[in-house]
């Protein structure tokens, strides 16, 4: 398996101290990383939980609607249930792209600085 990463260094680097971790945690750069993550993850989590609860509530209290046949033996409940899986995979794919583009570069910059690479 080929990678673009350089081979690991034979030289041992000291691990960052607790004070260095605390300093980075208080930095504006780390705060920006957390803000970027939260501004993406929290709204999507709330939206998905609301979508899931809507499905559960409709299944419990709107049986007539959920039992409505769309075509053949396919009803609204089945379509909504399958849409739960589709939205789960779409959110995971979207997060993966977002993390690779926005979060990973920021995290890598912090990590390299912590490890003494910058």
CSV table of N, CA and C in Angstrom, one decimal, residues 52-93:
chain,number,residue,atom,x,y,z
A,52,UNK,N,-35.8,11.6,12.7
A,52,UNK,CA,-36.0,10.2,13.3
A,52,UNK,C,-37.3,10.3,14.2
A,53,UNK,N,-37.3,11.3,15.0
A,53,UNK,CA,-38.5,11.3,15.9
A,53,UNK,C,-39.8,11.5,15.2
A,54,UNK,N,-39.7,12.3,14.1
A,54,UNK,CA,-40.9,12.5,13.2
A,54,UNK,C,-41.4,11.1,12.7
A,55,UNK,N,-40.4,10.3,12.3
A,55,UNK,CA,-40.7,9.0,11.8
A,55,UNK,C,-41.4,8.1,12.9
A,56,UNK,N,-40.8,8.1,14.1
A,56,UNK,CA,-41.4,7.4,15.2
A,56,UNK,C,-42.7,7.8,15.6
A,57,UNK,N,-42.9,9.2,15.7
A,57,UNK,CA,-44.2,9.7,16.0
A,57,UNK,C,-45.3,9.4,15.0
A,58,UNK,N,-44.9,9.6,13.7
A,58,UNK,CA,-45.9,9.3,12.7
A,58,UNK,C,-46.3,7.8,12.7
A,59,UNK,N,-45.3,6.9,13.0
A,59,UNK,CA,-45.5,5.5,13.0
A,59,UNK,C,-46.5,5.1,14.2
A,60,UNK,N,-46.4,5.9,15.3
A,60,UNK,CA,-47.2,5.6,16.5
A,60,UNK,C,-48.6,6.2,16.4
A,61,UNK,N,-48.6,7.5,15.9
A,61,UNK,CA,-49.9,8.2,16.0
A,61,UNK,C,-50.6,8.5,14.6
A,62,UNK,N,-49.9,8.2,13.5
A,62,UNK,CA,-50.5,8.4,12.2
A,62,UNK,C,-50.5,7.2,11.4
A,63,UNK,N,-51.0,6.1,12.0
A,63,UNK,CA,-51.0,4.8,11.3
A,63,UNK,C,-51.6,4.8,9.9
A,64,UNK,N,-52.7,5.5,9.9
A,64,UNK,CA,-53.4,5.6,8.6
A,64,UNK,C,-52.6,6.2,7.5
A,65,UNK,N,-51.9,7.3,7.8
A,65,UNK,CA,-51.0,8.0,6.9
A,65,UNK,C,-49.9,7.1,6.5
A,66,UNK,N,-49.2,6.5,7.5
A,66,UNK,CA,-48.0,5.7,7.3
A,66,UNK,C,-48.4,4.4,6.5
A,67,UNK,N,-49.6,3.9,6.6
A,67,UNK,CA,-50.0,2.7,5.9
A,67,UNK,C,-50.5,3.0,4.5
A,68,UNK,N,-50.6,4.3,4.1
A,68,UNK,CA,-51.0,4.6,2.8
A,68,UNK,C,-50.1,3.9,1.7
A,69,UNK,N,-50.8,3.1,0.9
A,69,UNK,CA,-50.0,2.5,-0.2
A,69,UNK,C,-49.6,3.5,-1.3
A,70,UNK,N,-48.4,3.4,-1.7
A,70,UNK,CA,-47.9,4.3,-2.8
A,70,UNK,C,-48.0,3.5,-4.1
A,71,UNK,N,-47.5,2.3,-4.1
A,71,UNK,CA,-47.6,1.4,-5.3
A,71,UNK,C,-47.3,0.0,-4.8
A,72,UNK,N,-48.0,-0.9,-5.4
A,72,UNK,CA,-47.8,-2.3,-5.0
A,72,UNK,C,-48.0,-2.5,-3.5
A,73,UNK,N,-47.0,-3.1,-2.8
A,73,UNK,CA,-47.0,-3.3,-1.4
A,73,UNK,C,-46.1,-2.3,-0.7
A,74,UNK,N,-45.7,-1.2,-1.4
A,74,UNK,CA,-44.9,-0.2,-0.8
A,74,UNK,C,-45.8,0.9,-0.2
A,75,UNK,N,-45.6,1.2,1.1
A,75,UNK,CA,-46.4,2.2,1.7
A,75,UNK,C,-45.4,3.3,2.2
A,76,UNK,N,-46.0,4.4,2.8
A,76,UNK,CA,-45.3,5.6,3.2
A,76,UNK,C,-44.3,5.2,4.3
A,77,UNK,N,-44.7,4.3,5.2
A,77,UNK,CA,-43.8,3.9,6.3
A,77,UNK,C,-42.5,3.2,5.8
A,78,UNK,N,-42.7,2.4,4.8
A,78,UNK,CA,-41.5,1.7,4.2
A,78,UNK,C,-40.6,2.8,3.6
A,79,UNK,N,-41.1,3.7,2.8
A,79,UNK,CA,-40.3,4.7,2.2
A,79,UNK,C,-39.6,5.6,3.2
A,80,UNK,N,-40.3,6.0,4.3
A,80,UNK,CA,-39.7,6.8,5.3
A,80,UNK,C,-38.6,6.0,6.0
A,81,UNK,N,-38.9,4.7,6.3
A,81,UNK,CA,-37.9,3.9,7.0
A,81,UNK,C,-36.6,3.8,6.1
A,82,UNK,N,-36.8,3.5,4.8
A,82,UNK,CA,-35.6,3.4,4.0
A,82,UNK,C,-34.9,4.8,3.8
A,83,UNK,N,-35.7,5.9,3.9
A,83,UNK,CA,-35.1,7.2,3.8
A,83,UNK,C,-34.2,7.5,5.1
A,84,UNK,N,-34.5,6.8,6.2
A,84,UNK,CA,-33.7,6.9,7.4
A,84,UNK,C,-32.2,6.4,7.1
A,85,UNK,N,-32.2,5.3,6.4
A,85,UNK,CA,-30.8,4.8,6.0
A,85,UNK,C,-30.1,5.7,5.0
A,86,UNK,N,-30.9,6.1,4.1
A,86,UNK,CA,-30.3,7.0,3.0
A,86,UNK,C,-29.7,8.3,3.7
A,87,UNK,N,-30.5,8.9,4.6
A,87,UNK,CA,-30.0,10.1,5.2
A,87,UNK,C,-28.8,9.9,6.1
A,88,UNK,N,-28.8,8.7,6.8
A,88,UNK,CA,-27.6,8.4,7.6
A,88,UNK,C,-26.4,8.3,6.7
A,89,UNK,N,-26.4,7.6,5.6
A,89,UNK,CA,-25.2,7.5,4.8
A,89,UNK,C,-24.9,8.9,4.1
A,90,UNK,N,-25.9,9.6,3.7
A,90,UNK,CA,-25.6,11.0,3.2
A,90,UNK,C,-24.9,11.9,4.2
A,91,UNK,N,-25.4,11.9,5.4
A,91,UNK,CA,-24.8,12.7,6.5
A,91,UNK,C,-23.3,12.2,6.7
A,92,UNK,N,-23.1,10.9,6.8
A,92,UNK,CA,-21.7,10.4,7.0
A,92,UNK,C,-20.8,10.8,5.8
A,93,UNK,N,-21.3,10.7,4.6
A,93,UNK,CA,-20.5,11.1,3.4
A,93,UNK,C,-20.2,12.6,3.5
